[in-house]
Structure formats: C-alpha cells, structure tokens
Short mmCIF file of C-alpha atoms in Angstrom, two decimals:
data_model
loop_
_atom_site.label_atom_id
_atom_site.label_comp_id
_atom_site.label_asym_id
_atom_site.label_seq_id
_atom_site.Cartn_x
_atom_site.Cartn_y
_atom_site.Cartn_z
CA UNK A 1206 0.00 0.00 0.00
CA UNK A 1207 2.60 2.81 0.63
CA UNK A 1208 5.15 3.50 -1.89
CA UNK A 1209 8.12 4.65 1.57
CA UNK A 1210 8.41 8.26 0.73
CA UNK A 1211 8.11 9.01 3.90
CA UNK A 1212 9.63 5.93 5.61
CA UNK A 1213 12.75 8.17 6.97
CA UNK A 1214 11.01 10.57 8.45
CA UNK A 1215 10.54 10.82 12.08
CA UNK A 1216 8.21 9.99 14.19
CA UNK A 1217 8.50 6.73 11.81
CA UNK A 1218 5.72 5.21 13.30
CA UNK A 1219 3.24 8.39 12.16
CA UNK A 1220 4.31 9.03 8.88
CA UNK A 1221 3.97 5.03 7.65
CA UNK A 1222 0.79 5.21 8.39
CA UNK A 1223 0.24 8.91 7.13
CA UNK A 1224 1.31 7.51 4.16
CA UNK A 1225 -1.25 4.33 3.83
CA UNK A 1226 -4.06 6.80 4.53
CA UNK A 1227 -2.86 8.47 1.23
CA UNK A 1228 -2.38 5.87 -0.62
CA UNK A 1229 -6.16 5.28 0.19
CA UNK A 1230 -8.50 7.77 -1.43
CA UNK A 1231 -10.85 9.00 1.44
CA UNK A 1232 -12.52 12.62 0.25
CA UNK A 1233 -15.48 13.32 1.75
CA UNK A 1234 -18.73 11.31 0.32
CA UNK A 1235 -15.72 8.15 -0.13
CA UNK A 1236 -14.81 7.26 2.79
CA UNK A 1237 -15.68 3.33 2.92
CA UNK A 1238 -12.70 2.01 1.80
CA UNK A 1239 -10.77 4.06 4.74
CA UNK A 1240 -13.22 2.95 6.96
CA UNK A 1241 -12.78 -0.45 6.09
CA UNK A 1242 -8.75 -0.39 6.30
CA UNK A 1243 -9.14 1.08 10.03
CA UNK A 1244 -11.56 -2.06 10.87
CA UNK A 1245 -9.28 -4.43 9.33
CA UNK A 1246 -6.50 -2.32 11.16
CA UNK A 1247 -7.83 -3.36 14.53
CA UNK A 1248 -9.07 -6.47 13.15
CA UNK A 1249 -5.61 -7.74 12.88
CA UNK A 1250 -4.54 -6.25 16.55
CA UNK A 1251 -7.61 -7.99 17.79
CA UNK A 1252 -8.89 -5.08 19.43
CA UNK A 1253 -12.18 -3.81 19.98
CA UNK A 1254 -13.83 -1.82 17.16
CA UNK A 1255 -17.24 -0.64 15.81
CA UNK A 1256 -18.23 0.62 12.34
CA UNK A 1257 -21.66 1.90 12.14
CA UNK A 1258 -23.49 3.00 9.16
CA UNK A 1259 -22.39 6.35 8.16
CA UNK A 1260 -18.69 4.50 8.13
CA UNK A 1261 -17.66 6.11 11.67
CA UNK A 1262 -15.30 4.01 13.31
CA UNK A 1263 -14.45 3.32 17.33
CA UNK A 1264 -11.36 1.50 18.29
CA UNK A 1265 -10.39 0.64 21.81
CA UNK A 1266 -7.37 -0.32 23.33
CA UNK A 1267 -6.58 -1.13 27.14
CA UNK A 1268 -4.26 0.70 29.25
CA UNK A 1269 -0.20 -0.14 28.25
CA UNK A 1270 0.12 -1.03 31.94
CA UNK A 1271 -2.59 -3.73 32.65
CA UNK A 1272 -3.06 -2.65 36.19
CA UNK A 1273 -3.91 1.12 35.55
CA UNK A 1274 -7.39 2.16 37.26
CA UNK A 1275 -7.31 5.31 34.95
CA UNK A 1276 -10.11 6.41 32.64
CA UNK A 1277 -9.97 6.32 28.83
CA UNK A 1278 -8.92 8.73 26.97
CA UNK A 1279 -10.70 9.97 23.82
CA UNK A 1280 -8.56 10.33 20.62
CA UNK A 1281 -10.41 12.01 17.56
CA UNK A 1282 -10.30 12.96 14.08
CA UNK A 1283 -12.21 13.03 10.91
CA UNK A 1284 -10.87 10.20 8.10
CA UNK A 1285 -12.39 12.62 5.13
CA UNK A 1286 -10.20 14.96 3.75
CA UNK A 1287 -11.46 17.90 0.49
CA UNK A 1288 -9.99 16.22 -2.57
CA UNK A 1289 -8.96 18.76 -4.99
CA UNK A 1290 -6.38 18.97 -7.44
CA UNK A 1291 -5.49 21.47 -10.26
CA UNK A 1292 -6.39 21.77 -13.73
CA UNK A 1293 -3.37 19.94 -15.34
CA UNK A 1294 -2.68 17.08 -12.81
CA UNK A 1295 -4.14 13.37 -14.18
CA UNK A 1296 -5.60 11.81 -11.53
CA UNK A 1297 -8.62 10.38 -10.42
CA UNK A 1298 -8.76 11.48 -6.91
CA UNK A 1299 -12.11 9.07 -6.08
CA UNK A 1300 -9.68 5.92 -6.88
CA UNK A 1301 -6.47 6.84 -7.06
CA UNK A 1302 -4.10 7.58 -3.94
CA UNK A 1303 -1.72 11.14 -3.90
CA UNK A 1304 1.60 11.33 -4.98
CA UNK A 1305 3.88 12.34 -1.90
CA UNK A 1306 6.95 14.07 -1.50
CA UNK A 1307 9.44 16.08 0.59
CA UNK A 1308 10.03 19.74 -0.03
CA UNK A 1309 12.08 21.80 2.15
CA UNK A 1310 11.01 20.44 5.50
CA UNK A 1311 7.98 19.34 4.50
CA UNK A 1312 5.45 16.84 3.25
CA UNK A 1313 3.39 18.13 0.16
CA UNK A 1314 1.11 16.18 -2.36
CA UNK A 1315 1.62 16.81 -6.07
CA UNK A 1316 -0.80 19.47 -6.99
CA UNK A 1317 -3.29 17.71 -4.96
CA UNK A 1318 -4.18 18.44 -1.58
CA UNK A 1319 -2.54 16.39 0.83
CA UNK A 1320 -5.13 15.54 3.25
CA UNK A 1321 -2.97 16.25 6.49
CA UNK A 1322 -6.42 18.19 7.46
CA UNK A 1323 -7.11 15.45 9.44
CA UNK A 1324 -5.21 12.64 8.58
CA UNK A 1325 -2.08 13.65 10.72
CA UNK A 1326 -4.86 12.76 13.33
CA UNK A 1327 -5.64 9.18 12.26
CA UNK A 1328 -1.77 8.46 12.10
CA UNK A 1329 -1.15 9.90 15.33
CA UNK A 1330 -3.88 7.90 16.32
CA UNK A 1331 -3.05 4.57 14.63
CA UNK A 1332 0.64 5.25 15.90
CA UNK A 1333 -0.77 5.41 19.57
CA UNK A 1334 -2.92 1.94 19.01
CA UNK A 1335 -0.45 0.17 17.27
CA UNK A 1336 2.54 0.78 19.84
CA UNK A 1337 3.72 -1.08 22.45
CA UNK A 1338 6.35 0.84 24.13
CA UNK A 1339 4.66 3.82 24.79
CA UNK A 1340 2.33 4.83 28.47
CA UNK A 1341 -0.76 5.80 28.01
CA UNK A 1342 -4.56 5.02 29.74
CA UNK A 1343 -7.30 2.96 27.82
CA UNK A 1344 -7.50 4.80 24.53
CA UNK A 1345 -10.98 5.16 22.56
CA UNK A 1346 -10.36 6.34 19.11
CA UNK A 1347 -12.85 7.91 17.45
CA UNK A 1348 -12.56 8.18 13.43
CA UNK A 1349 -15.47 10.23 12.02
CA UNK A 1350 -16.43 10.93 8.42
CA UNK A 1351 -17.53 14.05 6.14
CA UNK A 1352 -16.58 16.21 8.73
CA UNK A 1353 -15.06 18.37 5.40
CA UNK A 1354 -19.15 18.68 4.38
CA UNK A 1355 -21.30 19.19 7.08
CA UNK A 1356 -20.08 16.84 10.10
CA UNK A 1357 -22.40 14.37 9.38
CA UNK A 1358 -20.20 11.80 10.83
CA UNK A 1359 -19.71 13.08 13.95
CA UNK A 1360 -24.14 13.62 13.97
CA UNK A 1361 -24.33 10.11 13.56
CA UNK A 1362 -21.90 9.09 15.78
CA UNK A 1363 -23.38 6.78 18.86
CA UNK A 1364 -21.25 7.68 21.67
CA UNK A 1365 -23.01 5.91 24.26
CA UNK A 1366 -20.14 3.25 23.91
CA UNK A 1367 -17.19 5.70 25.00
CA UNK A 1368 -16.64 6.08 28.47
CA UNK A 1369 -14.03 8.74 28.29
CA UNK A 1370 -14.93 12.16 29.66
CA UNK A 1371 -11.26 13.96 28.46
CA UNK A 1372 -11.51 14.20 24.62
CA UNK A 1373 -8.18 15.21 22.48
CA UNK A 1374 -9.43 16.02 19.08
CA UNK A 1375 -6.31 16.57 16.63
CA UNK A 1376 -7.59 18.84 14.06
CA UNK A 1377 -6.16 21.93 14.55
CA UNK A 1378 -3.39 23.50 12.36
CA UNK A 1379 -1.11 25.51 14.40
CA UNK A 1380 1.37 24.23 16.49
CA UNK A 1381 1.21 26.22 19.78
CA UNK A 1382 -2.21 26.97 19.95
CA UNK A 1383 -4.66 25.19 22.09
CA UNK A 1384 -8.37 25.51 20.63
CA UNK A 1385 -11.18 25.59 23.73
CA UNK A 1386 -14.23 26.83 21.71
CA UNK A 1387 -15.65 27.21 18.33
CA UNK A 1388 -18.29 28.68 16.50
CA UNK A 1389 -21.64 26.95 15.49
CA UNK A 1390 -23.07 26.83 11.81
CA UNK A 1391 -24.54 25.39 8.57
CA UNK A 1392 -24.61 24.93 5.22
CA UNK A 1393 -26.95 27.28 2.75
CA UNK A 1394 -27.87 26.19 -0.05
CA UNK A 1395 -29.68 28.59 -2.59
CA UNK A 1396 -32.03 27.55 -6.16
CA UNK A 1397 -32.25 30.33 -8.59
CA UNK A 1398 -34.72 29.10 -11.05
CA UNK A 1399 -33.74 29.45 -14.28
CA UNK A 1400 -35.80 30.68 -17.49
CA UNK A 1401 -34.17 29.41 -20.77
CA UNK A 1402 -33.78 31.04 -24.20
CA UNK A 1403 -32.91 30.70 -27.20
CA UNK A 1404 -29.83 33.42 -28.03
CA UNK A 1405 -27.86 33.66 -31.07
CA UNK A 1406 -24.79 35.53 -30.94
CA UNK A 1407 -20.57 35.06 -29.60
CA UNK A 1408 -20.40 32.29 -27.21
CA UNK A 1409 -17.74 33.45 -24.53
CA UNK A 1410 -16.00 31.91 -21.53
CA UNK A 1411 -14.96 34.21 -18.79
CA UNK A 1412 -12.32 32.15 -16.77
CA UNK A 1413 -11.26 33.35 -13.38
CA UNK A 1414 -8.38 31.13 -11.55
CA UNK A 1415 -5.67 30.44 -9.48
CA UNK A 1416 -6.81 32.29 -6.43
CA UNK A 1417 -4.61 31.25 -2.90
CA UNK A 1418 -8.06 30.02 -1.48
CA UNK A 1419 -8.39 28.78 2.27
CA UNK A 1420 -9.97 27.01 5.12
CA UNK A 1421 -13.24 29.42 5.26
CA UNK A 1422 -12.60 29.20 9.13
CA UNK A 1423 -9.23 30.04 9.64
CA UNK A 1424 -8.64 31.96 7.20
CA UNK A 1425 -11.49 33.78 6.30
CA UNK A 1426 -9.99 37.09 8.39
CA UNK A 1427 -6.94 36.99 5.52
CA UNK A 1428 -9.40 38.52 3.14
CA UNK A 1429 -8.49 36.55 0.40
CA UNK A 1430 -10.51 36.25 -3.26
CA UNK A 1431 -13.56 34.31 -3.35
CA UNK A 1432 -13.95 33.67 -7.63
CA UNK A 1433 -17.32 33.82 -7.19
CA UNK A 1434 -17.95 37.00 -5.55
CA UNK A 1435 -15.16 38.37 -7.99
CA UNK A 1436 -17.13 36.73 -10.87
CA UNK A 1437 -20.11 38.64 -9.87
CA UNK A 1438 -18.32 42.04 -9.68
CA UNK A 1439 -17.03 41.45 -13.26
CA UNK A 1440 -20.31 40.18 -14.76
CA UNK A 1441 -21.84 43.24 -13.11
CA UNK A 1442 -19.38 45.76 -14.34
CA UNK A 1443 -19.77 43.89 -17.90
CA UNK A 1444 -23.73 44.19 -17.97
CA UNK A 1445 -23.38 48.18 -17.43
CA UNK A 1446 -22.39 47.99 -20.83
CA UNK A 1447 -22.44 45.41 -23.22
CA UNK A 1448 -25.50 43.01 -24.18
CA UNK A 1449 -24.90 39.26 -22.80
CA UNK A 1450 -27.09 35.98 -21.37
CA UNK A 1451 -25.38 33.89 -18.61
CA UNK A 1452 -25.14 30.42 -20.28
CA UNK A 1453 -23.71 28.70 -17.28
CA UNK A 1454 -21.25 29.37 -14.19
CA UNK A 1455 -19.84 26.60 -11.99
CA UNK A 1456 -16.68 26.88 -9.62
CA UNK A 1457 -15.25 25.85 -6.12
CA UNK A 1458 -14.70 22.59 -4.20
CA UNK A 1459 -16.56 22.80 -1.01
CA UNK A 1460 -19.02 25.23 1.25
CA UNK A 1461 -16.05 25.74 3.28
CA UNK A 1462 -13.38 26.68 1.04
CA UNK A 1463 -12.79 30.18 -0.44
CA UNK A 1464 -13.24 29.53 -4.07
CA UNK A 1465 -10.23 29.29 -6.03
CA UNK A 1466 -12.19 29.49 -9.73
CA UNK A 1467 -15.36 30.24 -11.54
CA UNK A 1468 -15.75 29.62 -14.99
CA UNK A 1469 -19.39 31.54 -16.79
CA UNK A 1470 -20.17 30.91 -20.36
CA UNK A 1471 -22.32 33.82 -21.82
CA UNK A 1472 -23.78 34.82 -25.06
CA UNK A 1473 -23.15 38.30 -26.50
CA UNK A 1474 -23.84 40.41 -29.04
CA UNK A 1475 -20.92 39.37 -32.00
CA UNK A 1476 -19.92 43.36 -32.52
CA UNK A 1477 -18.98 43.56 -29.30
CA UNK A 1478 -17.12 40.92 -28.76
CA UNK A 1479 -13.51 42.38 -28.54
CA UNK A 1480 -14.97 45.03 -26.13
CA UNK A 1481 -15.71 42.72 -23.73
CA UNK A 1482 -12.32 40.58 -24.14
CA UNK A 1483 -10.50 44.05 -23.20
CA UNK A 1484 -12.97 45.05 -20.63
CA UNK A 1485 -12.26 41.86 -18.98
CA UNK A 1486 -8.30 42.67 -19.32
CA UNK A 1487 -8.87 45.38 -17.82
CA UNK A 1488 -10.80 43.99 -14.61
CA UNK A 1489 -8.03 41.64 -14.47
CA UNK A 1490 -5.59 44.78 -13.74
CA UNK A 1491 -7.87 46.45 -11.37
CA UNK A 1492 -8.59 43.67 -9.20
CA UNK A 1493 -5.33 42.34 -9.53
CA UNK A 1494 -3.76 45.75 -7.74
CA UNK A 1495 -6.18 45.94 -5.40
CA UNK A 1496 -5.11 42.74 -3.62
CA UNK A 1497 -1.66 44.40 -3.42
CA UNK A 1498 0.09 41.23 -4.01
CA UNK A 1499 -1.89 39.08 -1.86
CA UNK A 1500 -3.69 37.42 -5.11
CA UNK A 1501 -0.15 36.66 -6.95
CA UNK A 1502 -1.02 34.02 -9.69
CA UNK A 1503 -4.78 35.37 -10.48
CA UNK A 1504 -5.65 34.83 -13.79
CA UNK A 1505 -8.92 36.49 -15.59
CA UNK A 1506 -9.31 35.70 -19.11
CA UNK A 1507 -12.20 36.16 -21.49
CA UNK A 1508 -12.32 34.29 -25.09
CA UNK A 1509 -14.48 33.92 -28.06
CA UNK A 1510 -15.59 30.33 -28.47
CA UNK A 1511 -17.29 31.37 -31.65
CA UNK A 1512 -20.81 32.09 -32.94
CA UNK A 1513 -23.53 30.40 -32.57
CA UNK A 1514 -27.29 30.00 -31.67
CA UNK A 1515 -27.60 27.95 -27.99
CA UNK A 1516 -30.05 28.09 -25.10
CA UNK A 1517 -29.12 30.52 -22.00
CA UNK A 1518 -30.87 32.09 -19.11
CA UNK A 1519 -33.41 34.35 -20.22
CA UNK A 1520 -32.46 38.26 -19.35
CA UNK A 1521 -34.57 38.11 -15.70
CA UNK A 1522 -32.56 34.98 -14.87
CA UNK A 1523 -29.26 36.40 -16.06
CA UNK A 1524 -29.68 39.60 -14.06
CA UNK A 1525 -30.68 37.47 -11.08
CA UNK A 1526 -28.02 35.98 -11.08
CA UNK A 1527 -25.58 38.29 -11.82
CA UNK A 1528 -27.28 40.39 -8.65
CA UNK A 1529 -27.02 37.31 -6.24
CA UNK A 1530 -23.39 36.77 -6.95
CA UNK A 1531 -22.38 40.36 -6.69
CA UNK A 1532 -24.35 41.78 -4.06
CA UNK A 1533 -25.25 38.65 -1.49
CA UNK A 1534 -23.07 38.95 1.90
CA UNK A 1535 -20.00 37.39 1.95
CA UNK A 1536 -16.68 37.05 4.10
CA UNK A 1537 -16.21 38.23 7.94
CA UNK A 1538 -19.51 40.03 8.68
CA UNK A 1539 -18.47 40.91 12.55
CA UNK A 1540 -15.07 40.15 14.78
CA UNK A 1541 -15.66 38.99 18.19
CA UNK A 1542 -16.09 42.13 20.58
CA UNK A 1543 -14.20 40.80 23.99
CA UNK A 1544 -12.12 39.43 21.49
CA UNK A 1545 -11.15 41.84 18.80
CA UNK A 1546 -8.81 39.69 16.52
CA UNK A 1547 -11.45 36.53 16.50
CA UNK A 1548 -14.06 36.91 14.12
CA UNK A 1549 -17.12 36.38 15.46
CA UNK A 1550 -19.77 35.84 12.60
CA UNK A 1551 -18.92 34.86 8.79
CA UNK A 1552 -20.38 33.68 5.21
CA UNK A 1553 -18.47 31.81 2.54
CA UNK A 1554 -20.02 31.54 -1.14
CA UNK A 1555 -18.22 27.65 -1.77
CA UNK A 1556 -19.86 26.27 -4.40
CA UNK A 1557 -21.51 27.94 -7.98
CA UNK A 1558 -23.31 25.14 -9.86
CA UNK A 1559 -25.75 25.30 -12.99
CA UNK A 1560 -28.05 22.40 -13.15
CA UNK A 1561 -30.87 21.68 -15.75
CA UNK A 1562 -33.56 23.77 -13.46
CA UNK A 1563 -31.32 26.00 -11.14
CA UNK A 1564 -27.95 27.90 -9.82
CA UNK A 1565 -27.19 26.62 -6.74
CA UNK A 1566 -25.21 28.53 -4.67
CA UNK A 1567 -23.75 26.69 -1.57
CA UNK A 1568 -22.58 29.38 1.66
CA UNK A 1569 -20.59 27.95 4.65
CA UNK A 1570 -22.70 30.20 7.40
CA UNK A 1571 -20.69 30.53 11.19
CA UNK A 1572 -21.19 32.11 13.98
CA UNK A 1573 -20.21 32.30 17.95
CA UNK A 1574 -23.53 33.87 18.30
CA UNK A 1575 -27.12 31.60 17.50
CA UNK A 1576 -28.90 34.88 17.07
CA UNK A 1577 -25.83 36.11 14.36
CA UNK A 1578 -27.37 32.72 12.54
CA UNK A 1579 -30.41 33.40 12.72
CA UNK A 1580 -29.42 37.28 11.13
CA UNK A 1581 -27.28 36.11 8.53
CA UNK A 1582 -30.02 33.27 7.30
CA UNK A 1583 -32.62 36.24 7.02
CA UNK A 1584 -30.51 38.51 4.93
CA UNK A 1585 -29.58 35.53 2.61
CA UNK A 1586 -33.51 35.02 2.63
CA UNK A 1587 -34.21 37.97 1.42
CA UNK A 1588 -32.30 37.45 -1.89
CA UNK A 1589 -33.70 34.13 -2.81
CA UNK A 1590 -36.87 32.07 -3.28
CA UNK A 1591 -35.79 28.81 -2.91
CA UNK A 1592 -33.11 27.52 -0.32
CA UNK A 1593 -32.14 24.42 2.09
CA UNK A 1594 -30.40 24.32 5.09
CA UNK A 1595 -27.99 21.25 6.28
CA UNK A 1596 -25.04 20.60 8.35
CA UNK A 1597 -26.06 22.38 11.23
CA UNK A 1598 -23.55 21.85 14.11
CA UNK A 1599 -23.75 23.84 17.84
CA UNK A 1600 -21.00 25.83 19.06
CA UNK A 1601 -18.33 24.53 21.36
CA UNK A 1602 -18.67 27.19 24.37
CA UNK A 1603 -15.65 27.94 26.71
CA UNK A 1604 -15.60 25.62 29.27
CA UNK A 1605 -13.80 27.50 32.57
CA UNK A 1606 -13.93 23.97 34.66
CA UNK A 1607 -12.02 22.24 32.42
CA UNK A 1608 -9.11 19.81 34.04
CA UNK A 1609 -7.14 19.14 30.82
CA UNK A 1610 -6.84 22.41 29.64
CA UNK A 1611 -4.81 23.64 32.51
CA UNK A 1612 -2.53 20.16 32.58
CA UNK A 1613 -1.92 20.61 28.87
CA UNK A 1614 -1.07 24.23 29.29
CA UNK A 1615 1.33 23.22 32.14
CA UNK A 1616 2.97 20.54 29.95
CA UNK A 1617 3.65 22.77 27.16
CA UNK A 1618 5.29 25.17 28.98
CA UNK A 1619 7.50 22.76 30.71
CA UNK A 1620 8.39 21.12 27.38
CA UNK A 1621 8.67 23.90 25.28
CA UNK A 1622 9.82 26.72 27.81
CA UNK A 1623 6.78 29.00 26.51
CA UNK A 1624 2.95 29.56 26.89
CA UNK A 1625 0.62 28.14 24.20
CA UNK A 1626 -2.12 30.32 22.65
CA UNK A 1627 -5.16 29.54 24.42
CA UNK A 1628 -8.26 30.66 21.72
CA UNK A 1629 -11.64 29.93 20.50
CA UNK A 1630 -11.67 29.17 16.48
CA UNK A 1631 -14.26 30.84 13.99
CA UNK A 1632 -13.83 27.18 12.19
CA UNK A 1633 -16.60 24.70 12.88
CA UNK A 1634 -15.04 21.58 15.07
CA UNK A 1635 -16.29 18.16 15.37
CA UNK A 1636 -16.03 19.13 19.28
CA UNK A 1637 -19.20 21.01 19.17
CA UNK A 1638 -21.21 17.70 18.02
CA UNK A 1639 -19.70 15.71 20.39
CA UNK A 1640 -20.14 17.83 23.71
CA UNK A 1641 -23.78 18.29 22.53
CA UNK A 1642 -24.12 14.81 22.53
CA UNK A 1643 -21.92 13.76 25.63
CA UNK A 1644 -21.96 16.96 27.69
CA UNK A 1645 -19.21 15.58 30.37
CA UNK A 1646 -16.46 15.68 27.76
CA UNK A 1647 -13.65 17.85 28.94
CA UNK A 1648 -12.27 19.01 25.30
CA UNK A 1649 -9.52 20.29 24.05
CA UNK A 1650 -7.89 20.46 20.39
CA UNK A 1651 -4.35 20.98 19.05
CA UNK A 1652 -2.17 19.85 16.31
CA UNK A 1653 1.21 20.21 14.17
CA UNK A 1654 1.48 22.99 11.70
CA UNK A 1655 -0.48 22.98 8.54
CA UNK A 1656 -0.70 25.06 6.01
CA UNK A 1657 -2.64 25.54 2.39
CA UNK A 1658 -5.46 23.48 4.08
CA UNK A 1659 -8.08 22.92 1.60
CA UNK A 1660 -6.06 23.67 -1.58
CA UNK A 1661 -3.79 22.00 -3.78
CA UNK A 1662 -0.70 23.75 -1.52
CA UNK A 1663 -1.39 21.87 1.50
CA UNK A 1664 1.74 21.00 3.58
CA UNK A 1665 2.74 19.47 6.83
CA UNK A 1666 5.49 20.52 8.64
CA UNK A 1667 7.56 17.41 9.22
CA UNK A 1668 9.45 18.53 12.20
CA UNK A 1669 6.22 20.40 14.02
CA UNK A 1670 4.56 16.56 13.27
CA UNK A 1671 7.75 15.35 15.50
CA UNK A 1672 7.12 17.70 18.25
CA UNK A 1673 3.38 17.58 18.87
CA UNK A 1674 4.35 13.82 18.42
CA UNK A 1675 6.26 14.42 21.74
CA UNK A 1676 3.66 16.35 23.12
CA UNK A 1677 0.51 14.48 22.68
CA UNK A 1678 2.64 11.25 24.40
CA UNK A 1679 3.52 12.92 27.49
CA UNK A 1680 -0.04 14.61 27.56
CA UNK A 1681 -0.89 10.83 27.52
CA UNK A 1682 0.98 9.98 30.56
CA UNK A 1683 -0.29 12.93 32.66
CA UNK A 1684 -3.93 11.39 32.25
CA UNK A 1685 -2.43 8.09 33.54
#
C-alpha cells in the first residue's frame, strides 16, 4: 500500500501510516474504503472496534500497563479529507491515492491536496494503538467521516459506547495553539430558477483562476478572493455595458473553502465581442492591484468560443443571477467584541453550480452567536426564493472547569519553555457535536502545523509533526 516516501522521516511510526491513509483515497462522500482499512487495522490487533453506518469508526485499546485504574482517553479525528487537485494534474482522486513528496522540510502532495487536514490525526492515532512501548490510559479512538461537508459523521456518531470524559481532538493546524471553543453553523444552499432562451450571438468563456483560497474558518480574516464573488463584480461591471445571457457558471470545491475558480459561459452580441475581451483585461488589472500582491497568480481571461445559436438564461434569470453573486453577503460580517482579533460571525459563497432547473449557490454560514445565525439566514432570505439548510452543528462554548486544559497548558510550557495560545476558532469543530451529545467531555484540540489546508498547496510541517508527536505522548501519561 505505501510507496516509503516518507519511511525516513521521524516519528517513523506516524508518517507510515500517514502515508497508507494516502495511498487510500478517502474525500469526503468516499470514505468506505478508509473505513474499512481502520476495521481491518484493529481487526488484525484484535482489538475492539465498531463501524456503524455512516462509516464512523471506534477502536479501543486497554491501558499499556494492565493494572492502571485510569479512565480512557478519547482520541479524535475526521478520516475525510477535500480532494482537490489542479487543472493539469491526471488523476482520479475518487480511486487513485496522492503522490507524496518532501520539499524543504515538509510533506506536500503533487498538486493535490494532501489531506494532512485530518489525517495527521488518524496516524497519530493509529501510531498510539499500534505501539507497544509507549504509556498511556485505555484509549478510545474515534474516526469520524464528512466532517469536510457538514459533520455528518460526527451527527451520527453513537457515543453511548465511550466512556471517556477527556476528549483530544487533533484537528487543529497551528502548532502552539490550544483551541477551547468554536463557533456553530450550517450549510446554505440557494435555487435560482432558471428561465431558458434561445440566443444567437458570440459564445464566450470568462475564466477566473488560481486564487490562494483557504480554510473558510481560519482563514477567512486573511481577506483573500472568493472567484465567485469576484465573478459577480465582473459580470456586473460587464452588464453596465455590453448586451450578454449567462449560459452557465460553476466553480469551487466545497461550502467551506474560499473559491479558487469560476468559470461563466455567456452569449453576446458578435460586434462587441472584442470590447468585452478588453474590458475583462482590464478587470483583471484592477482587481489584480487591489489585492496588493496578496492574489499573486490570479488569472482572468475572457475568449471567443465562436458564434452560434444555444439556449441561455433568459435576461430576468441572467440579471438574477448576476445580482445574487455580486451583491449577497459574503466574508467576515463581525469580529468577536471581547475578542477583537477573532471573528465572530462569517459567510463563505463555496460552491456555484448550474443544473438543468437551477444555480445553486452553496454558503458555509458561522457564527459564535445563535442569534448572528439566525441574522445572517434572514438577509440571505431575502435574496432568494428557494433555499435548504444542512449541516447544522452547535457551538463549542468555553468551558472555565475544564481539568485538561490547565494540565496541557502546564505541559507545554514545561516542554517547550513557553505559553501556548489559548483561543476559541471561527472554524466549525467536530467538538461542538460531540459535547452536545456527551456533555461531560472535557475538550480540548491541538495539532502540528499545517498550512494551504483545503487547496492544492497543503503541507505538513515534518518537524512540528515530530514535536506535537512528543507532546501528545507525554499529555498521555499525565492522564495516567
């Protein structure tokens, strides 16, 4: 199954399997055959496990010293990972595994995403219930699925079997910084109908690409370019002036990544075809400048595909849609006010999609605040006639009684010589789920450096993997 690219790095025992799990395509929506290799994992260790519908898996392993009265300890991650890759790389990322290597320090997938976001978890995980050298209490792992789309695994998750009440979930992406809260939120999903017409004129395809994207939690503060909401600003600009039909638009990966590309076909009127091929090139300028660098490789291009006569939204539907993509709220909509840096409510616009009958337009919606929710769901309202709502997950609230967060603190700073960053996330955690189902977990989440999460320039930072390595087996030892 793994190919050894990684089998010199340390800790050896993490990055073998870190490397199986990527040999194994798991993006979210596929997850059975890594669901299956984690059963047959435990299978073959003849330890306890459970797989239950959805794919979830539990796997439980006794205390390394056979006498210990201590309670288990709850290891988690997600086994999903978002599977994108770009434009020019061959692969078929629903059957085929990624193609590892080491760059400077790091582990990186060729122009694929690497899926470190969470599988550093799983290894950690698997590295924990395979070993037998290291200390640690009775260990319930806890693998969920399509966490990357909604959490539904951790929804469906029966955790009436776990009798752990401290809970280390492994999914976040900075080294140093312990996570004790997130925000709560959902998916919206919006159905512009669509009115077809005949149109006879210059097919066109406006392409807009290579934007840095992002992790709409963590990086949603950054400010970066969302290609659809930059789509709708240049279809806007465009209609000012020039006669066109929206024929189709389509772009991004998931609700919860900023969307790297939007492609919209339209029909125009053939004599002014070059006009809008310049206009374009001239949006492209503007918009690149204004992101003062922070947008390096985006591309906006407009070409002629040639005449022709083809059906496209009728002129209500086109301005509809143009409207919805330009004006509907987007991005960090209010920071956190005890907390000014931490943003406190936010919208992503993920996912553009023409279908026979609709555009559906798919938001990531989060908030610290239920009411904020409730706010940003009415304004989106307001703007549509159709729309669904899914993935709804509670926030993880600040708990001040905790008795792991202090001991992990404490361990930190005696292994590292400095304090960690205690903070709540704006990104949605599995954590929330899991309290609201189990309210006497004691939670806390950390993790190795990542970086590019979400986009095809995910990395892992091999040495930061070591150290929180280090970490999460002495926090092991002080739950003995």
């Amino acid at each position: 199954m793994s190919n050894n690219i990684l089998a010199d790095l340390q800790p050896q025992a993490v990055f073998k399997y870190f490397e199986q799990i990527c040999a194994i395509p798991h993006g979210s929506g596929n997850v059975k055959q890594i669901s299956d290799y984690l059963c047959e994992f435990a299978r073959e260790r003849n330890l306890w496990f459970k797989q239950d519908e959805s794919y979830n898996v539990i796997i439980k392993k006794p205390a390394s010293n056979s006498e210990s009265k201590a309670a288990p300890v709850i290891l988690q991650g997600h086994i999903d990972m978002v599977a994108v890759k770009t434009d020019d790389k061959v692969k078929d990322m629903e059957k085929e595994g990624l193609d590892l290597y080491i760059d400077d320090g790091f582990v990186k997938a060729d122009r694929t995403t690497l899926g470190a976001d969470d599988g550093i978890a799983v290894a950690y995980a698997l590295a924990i219930l395979d070993s037998r050298d290291i200390s640690h209490p009775p260990i319930e792992a806890v693998f969920t699925v399509d966490e990357e789309i909604g959490m539904g695994g951790a929804h469906h998750l029966d955790t009436s079997v776990l009798k752990g009440k401290i809970c280390l979930n492994i999914d976040s992406e900075i080294e140093g910084v312990m996570t004790v809260g997130c925000a709560g939120g959902y998916i919206y999903d919006t159905f512009i109908p669509i009115e077809w017409s005949e149109e006879s004129g210059t097919k066109m395809t406006i392409s807009l690409s290579n934007l840095q994207g992002g992790h709409s939690g963590a990086e949603i503060q950054k400010q970066l370019g969302n290609a659809h909401k930059i789509m709708g600003r240049v279809l806007y600009a465009l209609a000012k002036d020039y006669d066109f039909n929206i024929v189709s638009t389509n772009g991004g990966n998931a609700a919860n990544v900023i969307a790297q590309y939007n492609t919209t076909e339209i029909i125009a009127d053939p004599a002014q075809t070059q006009d809008i091929i310049d206009a374009v090139a001239g949006l492209e300028q503007t918009i690149y400048a204004e992101f003062a660098g922070q947008e390096p490789t985006l591309s906006l291009k407009a070409v002629s595909d040639g005449e022709t006569t083809l059906k496209a939204f009728d002129a209500d539907t086109t301005s509809h849609v143009i409207g919805f993509l330009y004006g509907a709220i987007d991005g960090v909509q209010c920071y956190d006010r005890a907390f000014p840096t931490a943003v406190e409510s936010s919208l992503n616009t993920g996912i553009v999609e023409t279908t026979e009958d609709t555009v559906k337009i798919k938001f990531q919606v989060r908030s610290s605040v239920a009411t904020k929710l409730d706010d940003m769901q009415n304004k989106l309202d307001l703007a549509t006639a159709s729309r669904e709502i899914s993935g709804e997950y509670p926030a993880w609230s600040y708990n001040a009684d905790s008795v792991i967060r202090p001991k992990a603190i404490e361990l930190y700073k005696e292994m590292f010589g400095k304090e960690p960053t205690v903070e709540t996330t704006h990104g949605g955690l599995e954590c929330g789920i899991l309290y609201g189902k189990k309210n006497d977990l004691d939670i806390i989440s950390f993790g190795p450096d990542l970086t590019g999460v979400h986009t095809y320039n995910e990395r892992v930072h091999i040495a930061s993997t070591q150290r929180m390595w280090n970490y999460l087996k002495e926090l092991l030892k002080a739950c003995k």
